[in-house]
Tab-separated table of C-alpha atoms in Angstrom:
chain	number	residue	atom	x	y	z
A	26	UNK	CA	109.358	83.508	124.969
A	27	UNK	CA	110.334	80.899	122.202
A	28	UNK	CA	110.721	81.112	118.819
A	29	UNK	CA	110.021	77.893	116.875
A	30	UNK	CA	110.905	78.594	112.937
A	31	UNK	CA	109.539	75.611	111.345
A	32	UNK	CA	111.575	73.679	108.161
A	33	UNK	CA	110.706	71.441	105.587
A	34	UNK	CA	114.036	69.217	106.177
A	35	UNK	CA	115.033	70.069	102.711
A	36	UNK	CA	118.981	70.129	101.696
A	37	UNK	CA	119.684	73.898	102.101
A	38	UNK	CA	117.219	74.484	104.833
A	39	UNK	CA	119.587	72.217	106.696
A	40	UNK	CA	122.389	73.526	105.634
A	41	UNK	CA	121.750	76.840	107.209
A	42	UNK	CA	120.335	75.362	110.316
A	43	UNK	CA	123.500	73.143	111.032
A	44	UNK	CA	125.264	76.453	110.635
A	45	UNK	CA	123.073	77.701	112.780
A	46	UNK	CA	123.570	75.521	115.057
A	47	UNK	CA	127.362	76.687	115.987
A	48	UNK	CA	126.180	80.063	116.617
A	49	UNK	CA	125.729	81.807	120.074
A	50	UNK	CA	121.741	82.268	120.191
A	51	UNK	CA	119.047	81.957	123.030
A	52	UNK	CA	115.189	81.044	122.756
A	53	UNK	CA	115.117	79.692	119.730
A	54	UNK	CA	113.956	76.139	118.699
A	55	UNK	CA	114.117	74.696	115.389
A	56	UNK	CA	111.332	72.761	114.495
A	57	UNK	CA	112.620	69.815	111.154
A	58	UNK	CA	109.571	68.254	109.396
A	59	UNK	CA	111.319	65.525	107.598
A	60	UNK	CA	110.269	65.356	104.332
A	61	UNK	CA	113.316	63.451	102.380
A	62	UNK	CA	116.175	60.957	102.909
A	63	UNK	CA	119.114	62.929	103.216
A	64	UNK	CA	122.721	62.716	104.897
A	65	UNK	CA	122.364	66.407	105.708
A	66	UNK	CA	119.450	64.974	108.562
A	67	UNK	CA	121.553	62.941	110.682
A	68	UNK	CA	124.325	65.481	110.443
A	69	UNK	CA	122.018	67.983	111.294
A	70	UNK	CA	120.503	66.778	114.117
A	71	UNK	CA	124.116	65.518	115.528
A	72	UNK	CA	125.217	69.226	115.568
A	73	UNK	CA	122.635	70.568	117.627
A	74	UNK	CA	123.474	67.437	119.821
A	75	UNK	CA	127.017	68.199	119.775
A	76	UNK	CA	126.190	72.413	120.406
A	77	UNK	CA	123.777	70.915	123.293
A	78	UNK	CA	120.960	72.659	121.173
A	79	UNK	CA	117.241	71.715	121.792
A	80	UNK	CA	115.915	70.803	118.537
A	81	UNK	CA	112.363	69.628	117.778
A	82	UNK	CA	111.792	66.571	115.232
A	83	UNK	CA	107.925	66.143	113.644
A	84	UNK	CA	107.961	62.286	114.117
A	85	UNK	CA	104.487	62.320	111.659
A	86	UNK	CA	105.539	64.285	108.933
A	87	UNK	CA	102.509	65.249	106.933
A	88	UNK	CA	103.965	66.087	103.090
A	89	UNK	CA	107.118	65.027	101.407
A	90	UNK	CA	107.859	61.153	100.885
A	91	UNK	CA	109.831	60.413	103.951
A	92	UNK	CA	107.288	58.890	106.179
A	93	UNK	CA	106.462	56.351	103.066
A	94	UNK	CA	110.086	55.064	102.880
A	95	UNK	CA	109.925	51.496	104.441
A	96	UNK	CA	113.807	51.766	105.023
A	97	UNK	CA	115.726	55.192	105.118
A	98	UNK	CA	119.162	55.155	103.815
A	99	UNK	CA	120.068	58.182	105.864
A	100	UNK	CA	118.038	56.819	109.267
A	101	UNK	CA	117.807	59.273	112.331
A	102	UNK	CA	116.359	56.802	114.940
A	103	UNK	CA	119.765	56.305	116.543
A	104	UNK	CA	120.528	60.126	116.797
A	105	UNK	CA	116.929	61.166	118.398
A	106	UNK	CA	117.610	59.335	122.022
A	107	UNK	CA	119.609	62.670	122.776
A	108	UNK	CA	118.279	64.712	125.418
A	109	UNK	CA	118.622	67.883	123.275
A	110	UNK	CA	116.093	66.556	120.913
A	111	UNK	CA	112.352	67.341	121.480
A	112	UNK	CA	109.977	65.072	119.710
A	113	UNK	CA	107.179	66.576	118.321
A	114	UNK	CA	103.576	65.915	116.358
A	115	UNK	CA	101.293	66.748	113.801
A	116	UNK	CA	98.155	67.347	115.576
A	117	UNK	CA	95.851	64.462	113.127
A	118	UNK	CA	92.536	62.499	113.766
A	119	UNK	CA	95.351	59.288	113.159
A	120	UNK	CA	97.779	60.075	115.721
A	121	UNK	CA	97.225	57.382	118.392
A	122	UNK	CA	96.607	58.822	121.847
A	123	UNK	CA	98.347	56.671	123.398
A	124	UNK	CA	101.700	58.072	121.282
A	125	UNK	CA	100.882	60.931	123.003
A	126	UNK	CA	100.381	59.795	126.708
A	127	UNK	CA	103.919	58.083	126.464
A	128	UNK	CA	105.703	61.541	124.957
A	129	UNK	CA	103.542	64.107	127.333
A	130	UNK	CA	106.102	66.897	126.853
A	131	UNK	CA	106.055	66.344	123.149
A	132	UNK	CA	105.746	69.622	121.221
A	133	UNK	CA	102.123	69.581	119.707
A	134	UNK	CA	101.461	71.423	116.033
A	135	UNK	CA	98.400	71.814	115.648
A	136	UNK	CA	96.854	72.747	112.095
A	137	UNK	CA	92.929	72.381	112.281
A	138	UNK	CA	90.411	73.775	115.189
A	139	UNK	CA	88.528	70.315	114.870
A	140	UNK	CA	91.304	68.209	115.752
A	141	UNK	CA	92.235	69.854	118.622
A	142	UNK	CA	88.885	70.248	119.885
A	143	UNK	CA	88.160	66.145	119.351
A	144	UNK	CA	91.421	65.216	121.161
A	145	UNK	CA	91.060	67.999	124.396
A	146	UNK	CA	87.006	66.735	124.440
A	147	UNK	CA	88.496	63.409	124.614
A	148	UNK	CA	90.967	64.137	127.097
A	149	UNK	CA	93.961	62.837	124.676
A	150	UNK	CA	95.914	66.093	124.858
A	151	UNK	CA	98.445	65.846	128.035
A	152	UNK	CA	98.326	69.433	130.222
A	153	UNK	CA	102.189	69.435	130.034
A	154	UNK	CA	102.670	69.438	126.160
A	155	UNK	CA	103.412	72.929	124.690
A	156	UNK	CA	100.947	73.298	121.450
A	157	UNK	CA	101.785	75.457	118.353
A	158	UNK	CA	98.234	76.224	116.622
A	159	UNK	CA	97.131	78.830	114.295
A	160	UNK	CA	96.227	82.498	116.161
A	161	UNK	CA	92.337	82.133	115.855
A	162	UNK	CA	90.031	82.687	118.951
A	163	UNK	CA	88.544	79.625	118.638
A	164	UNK	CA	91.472	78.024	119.392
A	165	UNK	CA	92.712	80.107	122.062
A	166	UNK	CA	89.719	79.970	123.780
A	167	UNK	CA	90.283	76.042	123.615
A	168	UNK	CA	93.864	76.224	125.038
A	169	UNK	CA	93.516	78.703	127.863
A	170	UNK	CA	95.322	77.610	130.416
A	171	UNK	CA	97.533	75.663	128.808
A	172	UNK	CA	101.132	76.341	127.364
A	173	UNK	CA	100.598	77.534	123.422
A	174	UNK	CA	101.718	79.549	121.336
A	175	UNK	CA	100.873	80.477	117.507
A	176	UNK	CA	102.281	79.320	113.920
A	177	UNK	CA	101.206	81.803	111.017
A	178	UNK	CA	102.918	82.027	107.896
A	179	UNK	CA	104.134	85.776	107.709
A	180	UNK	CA	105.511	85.720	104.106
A	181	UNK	CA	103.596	87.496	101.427
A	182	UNK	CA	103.481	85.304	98.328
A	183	UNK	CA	102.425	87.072	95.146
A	184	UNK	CA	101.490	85.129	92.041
A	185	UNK	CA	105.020	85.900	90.150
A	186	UNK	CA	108.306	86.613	92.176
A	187	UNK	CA	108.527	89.402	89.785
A	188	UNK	CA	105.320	91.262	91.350
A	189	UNK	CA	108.183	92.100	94.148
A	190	UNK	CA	109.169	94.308	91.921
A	191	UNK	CA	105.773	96.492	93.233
A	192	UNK	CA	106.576	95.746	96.954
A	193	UNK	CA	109.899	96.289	97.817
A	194	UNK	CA	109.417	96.898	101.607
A	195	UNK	CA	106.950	95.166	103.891
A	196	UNK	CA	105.598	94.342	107.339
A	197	UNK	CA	106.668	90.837	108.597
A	198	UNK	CA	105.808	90.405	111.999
A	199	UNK	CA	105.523	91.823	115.620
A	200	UNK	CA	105.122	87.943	117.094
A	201	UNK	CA	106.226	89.022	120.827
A	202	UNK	CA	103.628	91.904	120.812
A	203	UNK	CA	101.340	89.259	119.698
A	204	UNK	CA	102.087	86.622	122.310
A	205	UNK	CA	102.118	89.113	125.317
A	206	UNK	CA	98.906	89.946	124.288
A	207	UNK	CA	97.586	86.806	124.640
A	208	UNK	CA	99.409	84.906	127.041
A	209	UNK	CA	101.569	82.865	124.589
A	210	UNK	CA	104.682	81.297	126.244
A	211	UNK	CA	106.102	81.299	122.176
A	212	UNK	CA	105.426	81.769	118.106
A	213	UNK	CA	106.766	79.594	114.948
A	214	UNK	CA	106.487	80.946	111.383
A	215	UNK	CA	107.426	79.280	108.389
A	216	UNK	CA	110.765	81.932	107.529
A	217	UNK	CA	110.722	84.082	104.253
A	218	UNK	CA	110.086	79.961	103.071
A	219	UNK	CA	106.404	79.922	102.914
A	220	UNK	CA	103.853	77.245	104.428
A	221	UNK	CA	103.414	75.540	100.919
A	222	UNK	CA	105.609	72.498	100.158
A	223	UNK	CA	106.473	71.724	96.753
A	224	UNK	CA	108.496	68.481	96.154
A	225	UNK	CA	110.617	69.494	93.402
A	226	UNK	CA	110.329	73.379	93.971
A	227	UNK	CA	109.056	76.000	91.191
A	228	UNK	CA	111.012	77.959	89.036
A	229	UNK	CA	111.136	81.803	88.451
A	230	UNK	CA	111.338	84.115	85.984
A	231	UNK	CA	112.976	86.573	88.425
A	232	UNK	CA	115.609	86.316	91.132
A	233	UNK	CA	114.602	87.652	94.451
A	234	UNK	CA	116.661	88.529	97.667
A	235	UNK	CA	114.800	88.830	100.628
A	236	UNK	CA	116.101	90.176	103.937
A	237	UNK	CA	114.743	90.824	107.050
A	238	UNK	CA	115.401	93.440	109.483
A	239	UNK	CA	114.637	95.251	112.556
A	240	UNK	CA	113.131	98.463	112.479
A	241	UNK	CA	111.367	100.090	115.397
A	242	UNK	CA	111.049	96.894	117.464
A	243	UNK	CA	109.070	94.676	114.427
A	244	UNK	CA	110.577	92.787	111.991
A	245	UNK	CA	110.296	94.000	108.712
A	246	UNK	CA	111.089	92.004	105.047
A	247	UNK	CA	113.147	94.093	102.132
A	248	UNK	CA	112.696	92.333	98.882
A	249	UNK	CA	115.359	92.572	95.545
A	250	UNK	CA	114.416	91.860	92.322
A	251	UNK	CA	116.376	91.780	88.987
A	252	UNK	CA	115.013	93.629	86.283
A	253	UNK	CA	114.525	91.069	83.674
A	254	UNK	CA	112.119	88.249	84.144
A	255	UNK	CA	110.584	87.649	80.814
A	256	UNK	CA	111.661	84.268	80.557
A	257	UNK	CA	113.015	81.605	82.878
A	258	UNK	CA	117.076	82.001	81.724
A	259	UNK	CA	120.065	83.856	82.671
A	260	UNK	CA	119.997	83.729	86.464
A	261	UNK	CA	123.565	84.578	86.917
A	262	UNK	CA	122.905	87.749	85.577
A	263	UNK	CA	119.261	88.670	87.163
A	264	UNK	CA	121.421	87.496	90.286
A	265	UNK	CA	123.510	90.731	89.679
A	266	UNK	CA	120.643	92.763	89.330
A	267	UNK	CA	119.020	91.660	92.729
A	268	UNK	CA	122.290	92.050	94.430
A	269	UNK	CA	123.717	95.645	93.029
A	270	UNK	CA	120.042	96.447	94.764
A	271	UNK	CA	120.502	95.005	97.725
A	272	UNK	CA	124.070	95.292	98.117
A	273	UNK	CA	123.030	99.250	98.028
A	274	UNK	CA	120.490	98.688	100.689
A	275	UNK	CA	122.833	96.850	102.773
A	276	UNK	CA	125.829	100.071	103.222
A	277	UNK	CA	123.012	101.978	104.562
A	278	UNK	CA	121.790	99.862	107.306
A	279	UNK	CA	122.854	100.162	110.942
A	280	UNK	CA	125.037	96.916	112.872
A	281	UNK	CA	121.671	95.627	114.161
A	282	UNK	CA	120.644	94.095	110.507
A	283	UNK	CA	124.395	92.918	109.249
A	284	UNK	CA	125.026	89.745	109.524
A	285	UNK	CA	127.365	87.317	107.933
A	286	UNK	CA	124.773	87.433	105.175
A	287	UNK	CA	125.278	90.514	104.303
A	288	UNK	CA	128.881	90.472	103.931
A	289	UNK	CA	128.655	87.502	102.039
A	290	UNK	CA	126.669	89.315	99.675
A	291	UNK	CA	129.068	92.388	99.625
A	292	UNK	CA	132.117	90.030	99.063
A	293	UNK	CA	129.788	87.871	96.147
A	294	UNK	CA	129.211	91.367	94.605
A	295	UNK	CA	133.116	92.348	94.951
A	296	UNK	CA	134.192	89.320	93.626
A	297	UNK	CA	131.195	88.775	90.808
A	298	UNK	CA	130.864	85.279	91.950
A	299	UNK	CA	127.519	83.283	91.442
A	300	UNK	CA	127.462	81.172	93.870
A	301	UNK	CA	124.062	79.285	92.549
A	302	UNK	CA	119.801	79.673	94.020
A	303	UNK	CA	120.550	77.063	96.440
A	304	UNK	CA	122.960	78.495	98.448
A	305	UNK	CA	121.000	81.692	98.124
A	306	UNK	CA	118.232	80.131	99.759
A	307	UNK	CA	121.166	78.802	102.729
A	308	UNK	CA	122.290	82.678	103.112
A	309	UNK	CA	118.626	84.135	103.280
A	310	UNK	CA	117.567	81.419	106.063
A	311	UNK	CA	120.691	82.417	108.264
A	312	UNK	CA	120.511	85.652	107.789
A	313	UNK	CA	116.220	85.763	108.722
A	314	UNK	CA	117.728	83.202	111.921
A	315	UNK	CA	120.483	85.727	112.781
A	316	UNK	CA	117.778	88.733	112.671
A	317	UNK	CA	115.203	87.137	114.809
A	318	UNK	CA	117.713	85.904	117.913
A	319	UNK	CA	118.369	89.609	117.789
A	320	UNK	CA	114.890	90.518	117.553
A	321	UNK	CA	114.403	88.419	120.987
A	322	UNK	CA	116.980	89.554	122.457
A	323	UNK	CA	116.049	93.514	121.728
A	324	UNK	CA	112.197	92.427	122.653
A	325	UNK	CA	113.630	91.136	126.329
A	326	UNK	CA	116.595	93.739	127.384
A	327	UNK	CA	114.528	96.410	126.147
Protein backbone atom coordinates (compact mmCIF):
# COMPACT_ATOMS: atom_id res chain seq x y z
CA UNK A 1 0.00 0.00 0.00
CA UNK A 2 1.26 3.56 -1.09
CA UNK A 3 0.61 6.71 0.02
CA UNK A 4 0.91 9.48 -2.60
CA UNK A 5 0.33 13.07 -0.70
CA UNK A 6 0.05 15.35 -3.53
CA UNK A 7 1.81 19.21 -3.44
CA UNK A 8 1.37 22.23 -5.18
CA UNK A 9 5.36 22.80 -5.52
CA UNK A 10 4.93 25.91 -3.55
CA UNK A 11 8.03 27.33 -1.31
CA UNK A 12 7.08 25.83 2.11
CA UNK A 13 5.42 22.77 0.78
CA UNK A 14 8.94 22.04 -0.36
CA UNK A 15 10.49 22.97 2.37
CA UNK A 16 8.90 20.35 4.48
CA UNK A 17 9.15 17.73 1.86
CA UNK A 18 13.04 18.16 1.41
CA UNK A 19 12.99 17.69 5.15
CA UNK A 20 11.12 15.01 4.64
CA UNK A 21 13.11 13.63 2.55
CA UNK A 22 16.10 12.85 5.21
CA UNK A 23 13.76 11.03 7.32
CA UNK A 24 13.52 7.17 7.80
CA UNK A 25 9.92 6.42 6.17
CA UNK A 26 8.49 3.52 3.95
CA UNK A 27 5.51 3.59 1.32
CA UNK A 28 5.25 6.85 0.82
CA UNK A 29 5.54 8.82 -2.51
CA UNK A 30 5.44 12.41 -2.92
CA UNK A 31 3.67 13.52 -5.73
CA UNK A 32 5.19 17.76 -6.82
CA UNK A 33 2.80 19.54 -9.26
CA UNK A 34 5.03 22.31 -10.29
CA UNK A 35 3.34 25.31 -10.23
CA UNK A 36 6.28 28.13 -9.88
CA UNK A 37 9.97 28.78 -10.67
CA UNK A 38 11.71 28.23 -7.62
CA UNK A 39 15.34 27.16 -6.37
CA UNK A 40 13.62 25.17 -3.63
CA UNK A 41 12.50 22.59 -6.91
CA UNK A 42 15.76 21.51 -8.04
CA UNK A 43 16.96 21.27 -4.48
CA UNK A 44 14.10 19.38 -3.71
CA UNK A 45 14.08 16.93 -6.10
CA UNK A 46 18.10 16.45 -5.67
CA UNK A 47 17.43 15.36 -2.02
CA UNK A 48 15.16 12.68 -2.63
CA UNK A 49 17.84 11.73 -5.33
CA UNK A 50 20.53 11.96 -2.91
CA UNK A 51 18.13 9.92 0.07
CA UNK A 52 17.48 7.39 -3.02
CA UNK A 53 13.74 8.47 -2.49
CA UNK A 54 11.12 7.73 -5.27
CA UNK A 55 9.53 10.92 -5.98
CA UNK A 56 6.80 11.57 -8.57
CA UNK A 57 6.98 14.87 -10.85
CA UNK A 58 3.43 16.02 -12.79
CA UNK A 59 5.28 16.81 -16.11
CA UNK A 60 1.64 18.68 -17.27
CA UNK A 61 0.96 20.74 -14.50
CA UNK A 62 -2.59 21.94 -14.75
CA UNK A 63 -2.72 25.46 -12.48
CA UNK A 64 0.01 27.77 -11.43
CA UNK A 65 2.21 29.59 -14.20
CA UNK A 66 5.04 27.19 -14.51
CA UNK A 67 4.11 25.27 -17.54
CA UNK A 68 3.70 28.91 -19.40
CA UNK A 69 7.33 29.94 -18.64
CA UNK A 70 9.17 29.60 -22.05
CA UNK A 71 12.54 29.44 -20.02
CA UNK A 72 12.71 28.50 -16.22
CA UNK A 73 15.33 30.16 -14.25
CA UNK A 74 15.31 27.38 -11.71
CA UNK A 75 15.07 24.36 -14.61
CA UNK A 76 14.59 20.67 -13.35
CA UNK A 77 15.12 18.83 -16.71
CA UNK A 78 18.69 17.91 -15.79
CA UNK A 79 17.73 16.54 -12.26
CA UNK A 80 14.60 14.26 -13.53
CA UNK A 81 16.95 11.53 -15.53
CA UNK A 82 17.39 10.00 -11.90
CA UNK A 83 16.05 6.70 -11.43
CA UNK A 84 14.38 7.74 -8.13
CA UNK A 85 12.17 10.07 -9.98
CA UNK A 86 8.77 8.82 -11.31
CA UNK A 87 7.26 10.92 -14.00
CA UNK A 88 3.83 11.39 -13.83
CA UNK A 89 0.51 13.00 -15.74
CA UNK A 90 -2.49 14.86 -15.61
CA UNK A 91 -4.98 12.61 -17.06
CA UNK A 92 -6.33 15.55 -20.09
CA UNK A 93 -8.15 15.16 -23.53
CA UNK A 94 -4.48 17.11 -24.69
CA UNK A 95 -2.06 14.75 -23.38
CA UNK A 96 -0.65 13.04 -26.51
CA UNK A 97 -0.91 9.25 -26.37
CA UNK A 98 1.94 8.70 -27.65
CA UNK A 99 3.65 10.66 -24.34
CA UNK A 100 2.14 8.02 -22.73
CA UNK A 101 3.18 4.84 -24.75
CA UNK A 102 6.91 6.06 -24.37
CA UNK A 103 6.53 6.59 -20.25
CA UNK A 104 4.17 3.27 -19.69
CA UNK A 105 5.01 3.14 -15.97
CA UNK A 106 4.24 6.79 -15.64
CA UNK A 107 2.02 7.52 -12.62
CA UNK A 108 -1.47 8.50 -14.12
CA UNK A 109 -3.81 11.28 -12.10
CA UNK A 110 -6.71 11.14 -13.21
CA UNK A 111 -9.39 13.99 -12.41
CA UNK A 112 -12.55 13.45 -14.71
CA UNK A 113 -14.56 9.96 -15.44
CA UNK A 114 -14.74 11.13 -19.21
CA UNK A 115 -11.19 11.32 -19.79
CA UNK A 116 -10.36 8.21 -18.58
CA UNK A 117 -13.08 6.49 -20.19
CA UNK A 118 -12.04 8.21 -23.88
CA UNK A 119 -8.35 7.21 -23.43
CA UNK A 120 -9.04 3.24 -21.99
CA UNK A 121 -11.95 3.10 -25.08
CA UNK A 122 -9.16 4.18 -27.16
CA UNK A 123 -6.71 1.92 -25.87
CA UNK A 124 -4.20 4.99 -24.94
CA UNK A 125 -3.91 4.01 -21.28
CA UNK A 126 -0.79 1.42 -20.92
CA UNK A 127 -1.90 -1.80 -18.46
CA UNK A 128 1.37 -1.14 -16.49
CA UNK A 129 0.76 2.56 -15.39
CA UNK A 130 -0.52 2.91 -11.77
CA UNK A 131 -3.65 5.53 -11.98
CA UNK A 132 -4.70 7.85 -9.06
CA UNK A 133 -8.54 8.79 -9.81
CA UNK A 134 -11.25 10.01 -7.66
CA UNK A 135 -13.15 6.97 -5.44
CA UNK A 136 -16.41 6.89 -7.61
CA UNK A 137 -17.82 3.52 -8.98
CA UNK A 138 -17.83 4.61 -12.22
CA UNK A 139 -14.41 4.78 -12.27
CA UNK A 140 -13.56 1.76 -10.49
CA UNK A 141 -15.62 -0.18 -12.48
CA UNK A 142 -13.45 1.30 -15.46
CA UNK A 143 -10.08 0.35 -13.83
CA UNK A 144 -10.73 -3.14 -12.55
CA UNK A 145 -8.02 -4.97 -13.13
CA UNK A 146 -5.69 -2.56 -13.31
CA UNK A 147 -3.28 -0.97 -10.63
CA UNK A 148 -5.30 2.28 -9.03
CA UNK A 149 -5.77 3.73 -6.32
CA UNK A 150 -7.91 6.93 -5.12
CA UNK A 151 -7.14 10.84 -4.60
CA UNK A 152 -9.92 12.64 -2.41
CA UNK A 153 -9.37 15.71 -0.68
CA UNK A 154 -10.02 14.84 3.11
CA UNK A 155 -9.76 18.41 4.54
CA UNK A 156 -12.90 20.12 5.67
CA UNK A 157 -12.85 23.72 4.45
CA UNK A 158 -15.37 26.01 6.11
CA UNK A 159 -16.13 29.44 4.70
CA UNK A 160 -13.94 31.40 7.52
CA UNK A 161 -10.90 29.68 9.31
CA UNK A 162 -12.56 31.06 12.28
CA UNK A 163 -15.72 28.60 11.90
CA UNK A 164 -12.90 26.05 13.41
CA UNK A 165 -13.61 27.56 16.25
CA UNK A 166 -17.14 25.21 16.10
CA UNK A 167 -15.14 22.05 15.06
CA UNK A 168 -12.30 21.48 16.97
CA UNK A 169 -11.99 17.67 16.41
CA UNK A 170 -12.74 15.77 13.23
CA UNK A 171 -12.63 12.63 11.10
CA UNK A 172 -9.84 12.70 8.42
CA UNK A 173 -9.49 9.54 6.88
CA UNK A 174 -9.41 5.65 7.13
CA UNK A 175 -7.66 5.45 3.35
CA UNK A 176 -6.21 1.74 3.98
CA UNK A 177 -9.71 0.51 5.11
CA UNK A 178 -10.80 2.12 2.00
CA UNK A 179 -8.31 0.60 -0.42
CA UNK A 180 -8.59 -3.02 1.02
CA UNK A 181 -11.99 -2.71 0.35
CA UNK A 182 -11.65 -2.20 -3.02
CA UNK A 183 -8.61 -3.62 -4.23
CA UNK A 184 -6.50 -0.40 -4.33
CA UNK A 185 -2.71 -1.07 -4.46
CA UNK A 186 -2.56 2.93 -2.86
CA UNK A 187 -4.42 6.52 -1.90
CA UNK A 188 -3.14 10.34 -2.37
CA UNK A 189 -4.91 13.23 -0.58
CA UNK A 190 -4.16 16.69 -0.86
CA UNK A 191 -2.69 17.06 3.22
CA UNK A 192 -4.53 19.44 5.72
CA UNK A 193 -3.57 21.79 2.21
CA UNK A 194 -6.76 21.50 0.38
CA UNK A 195 -7.37 20.62 -3.47
CA UNK A 196 -7.92 24.40 -4.34
CA UNK A 197 -4.90 26.36 -5.64
CA UNK A 198 -4.71 29.92 -5.11
CA UNK A 199 -1.71 31.77 -6.69
CA UNK A 200 -1.06 34.29 -4.18
CA UNK A 201 -2.86 32.48 -1.19
CA UNK A 202 -5.84 34.09 0.99
CA UNK A 203 -5.59 35.73 4.08
CA UNK A 204 -7.33 35.07 7.50
CA UNK A 205 -8.82 36.67 10.08
CA UNK A 206 -7.86 33.79 12.42
CA UNK A 207 -4.77 31.66 12.92
CA UNK A 208 -5.35 27.99 12.81
CA UNK A 209 -3.12 24.94 13.86
CA UNK A 210 -4.07 21.83 12.54
CA UNK A 211 -2.68 18.46 13.58
CA UNK A 212 -3.31 15.16 12.77
CA UNK A 213 -3.26 12.11 14.75
CA UNK A 214 -3.90 8.55 15.21
CA UNK A 215 -6.63 7.41 17.18
CA UNK A 216 -8.09 3.93 17.02
CA UNK A 217 -6.41 2.97 13.73
CA UNK A 218 -7.94 6.29 11.55
CA UNK A 219 -6.45 9.37 11.25
CA UNK A 220 -8.09 12.03 12.85
CA UNK A 221 -7.49 16.21 12.38
CA UNK A 222 -7.41 18.53 15.80
CA UNK A 223 -7.88 22.09 14.81
CA UNK A 224 -6.58 25.48 17.07
CA UNK A 225 -7.92 28.62 16.72
CA UNK A 226 -7.08 32.02 18.36
CA UNK A 227 -9.78 33.80 19.83
CA UNK A 228 -9.75 37.01 18.01
CA UNK A 229 -10.46 37.17 14.35
CA UNK A 230 -12.39 40.30 13.81
CA UNK A 231 -10.04 41.76 11.57
CA UNK A 232 -7.10 40.60 9.50
CA UNK A 233 -4.09 42.06 12.10
CA UNK A 234 -2.09 40.94 14.94
CA UNK A 235 -1.09 37.41 13.96
CA UNK A 236 1.72 37.16 16.35
CA UNK A 237 -0.60 37.32 18.98
CA UNK A 238 -3.71 35.08 17.59
CA UNK A 239 -0.52 32.79 16.99
CA UNK A 240 -0.31 32.59 20.88
CA UNK A 241 -3.76 31.91 21.23
CA UNK A 242 -3.77 28.87 18.75
CA UNK A 243 -0.69 27.55 20.33
CA UNK A 244 -1.41 27.89 24.36
CA UNK A 245 -4.47 25.55 22.83
CA UNK A 246 -2.66 23.29 21.19
CA UNK A 247 0.38 23.27 23.12
CA UNK A 248 -2.28 21.96 25.94
CA UNK A 249 -3.51 19.33 23.62
CA UNK A 250 -0.14 18.25 22.79
CA UNK A 251 1.13 17.16 26.88
CA UNK A 252 -1.77 14.95 26.79
CA UNK A 253 -1.17 12.90 23.80
CA UNK A 254 0.57 9.52 23.78
CA UNK A 255 4.38 9.01 21.72
CA UNK A 256 2.40 7.80 18.67
CA UNK A 257 1.23 11.59 17.68
CA UNK A 258 4.63 13.61 18.84
CA UNK A 259 6.64 14.45 16.43
CA UNK A 260 9.30 17.01 15.91
CA UNK A 261 6.30 19.24 15.32
CA UNK A 262 5.15 19.14 18.35
CA UNK A 263 8.16 19.95 20.19
CA UNK A 264 8.78 22.65 18.00
CA UNK A 265 5.65 24.04 19.06
CA UNK A 266 6.35 23.40 22.84
CA UNK A 267 9.85 25.06 22.50
CA UNK A 268 8.04 28.20 20.17
CA UNK A 269 5.60 28.46 23.16
CA UNK A 270 8.61 28.31 25.85
CA UNK A 271 10.52 30.65 24.14
CA UNK A 272 7.44 33.10 22.81
CA UNK A 273 9.00 33.11 19.46
CA UNK A 274 6.87 33.81 16.23
CA UNK A 275 8.39 32.20 13.90
CA UNK A 276 5.95 33.62 10.91
CA UNK A 277 2.51 31.59 8.80
CA UNK A 278 4.94 30.24 6.45
CA UNK A 279 6.91 28.20 8.40
CA UNK A 280 3.73 27.24 10.18
CA UNK A 281 2.47 25.86 7.14
CA UNK A 282 6.36 23.86 6.83
CA UNK A 283 5.72 22.40 10.55
CA UNK A 284 1.98 21.32 9.92
CA UNK A 285 2.99 19.44 6.50
CA UNK A 286 5.82 17.44 8.40
CA UNK A 287 4.11 16.83 11.13
CA UNK A 288 0.63 15.39 8.89
CA UNK A 289 3.89 13.39 6.78
CA UNK A 290 5.37 12.11 10.08
CA UNK A 291 1.69 10.92 11.28
CA UNK A 292 0.75 9.11 8.19
CA UNK A 293 4.26 6.90 7.72
CA UNK A 294 3.16 5.91 11.18
CA UNK A 295 -0.29 5.41 10.27
CA UNK A 296 1.12 2.79 7.51
CA UNK A 297 3.22 1.37 9.42
CA UNK A 298 0.49 0.67 12.44
CA UNK A 299 -2.10 -0.33 9.41
CA UNK A 300 0.67 -3.19 8.23
CA UNK A 301 2.35 -4.65 11.65
CA UNK A 302 -0.93 -4.60 13.14
Amino acid sequence: MIYYPYFRGRQFDLRALTQFAATDYADIVPVIEPVKDLNALPKTIAAFTTANRPLAIIQNPQVGHYQYQAQQRYPINAVLDAVNIVPAFVLTPLLPPETLAANPRALIIVQHFDDLRLFIQRGWLPETAPLLAPPEARTRQLLQGRQFGHIFDHFPFPEHSADFENMTDSFYADDITFAHQYGETGFSDFLTLGHTYSEQGHPSRAVTLHLTYLKDEQVRVRHFVSDQHADFSHPKEKFFEALDKAVEWISDQPEKNLTTTTTRLIALQTTHKFPGMGILKQLMIEHHLAIMSRYLHLRKNG
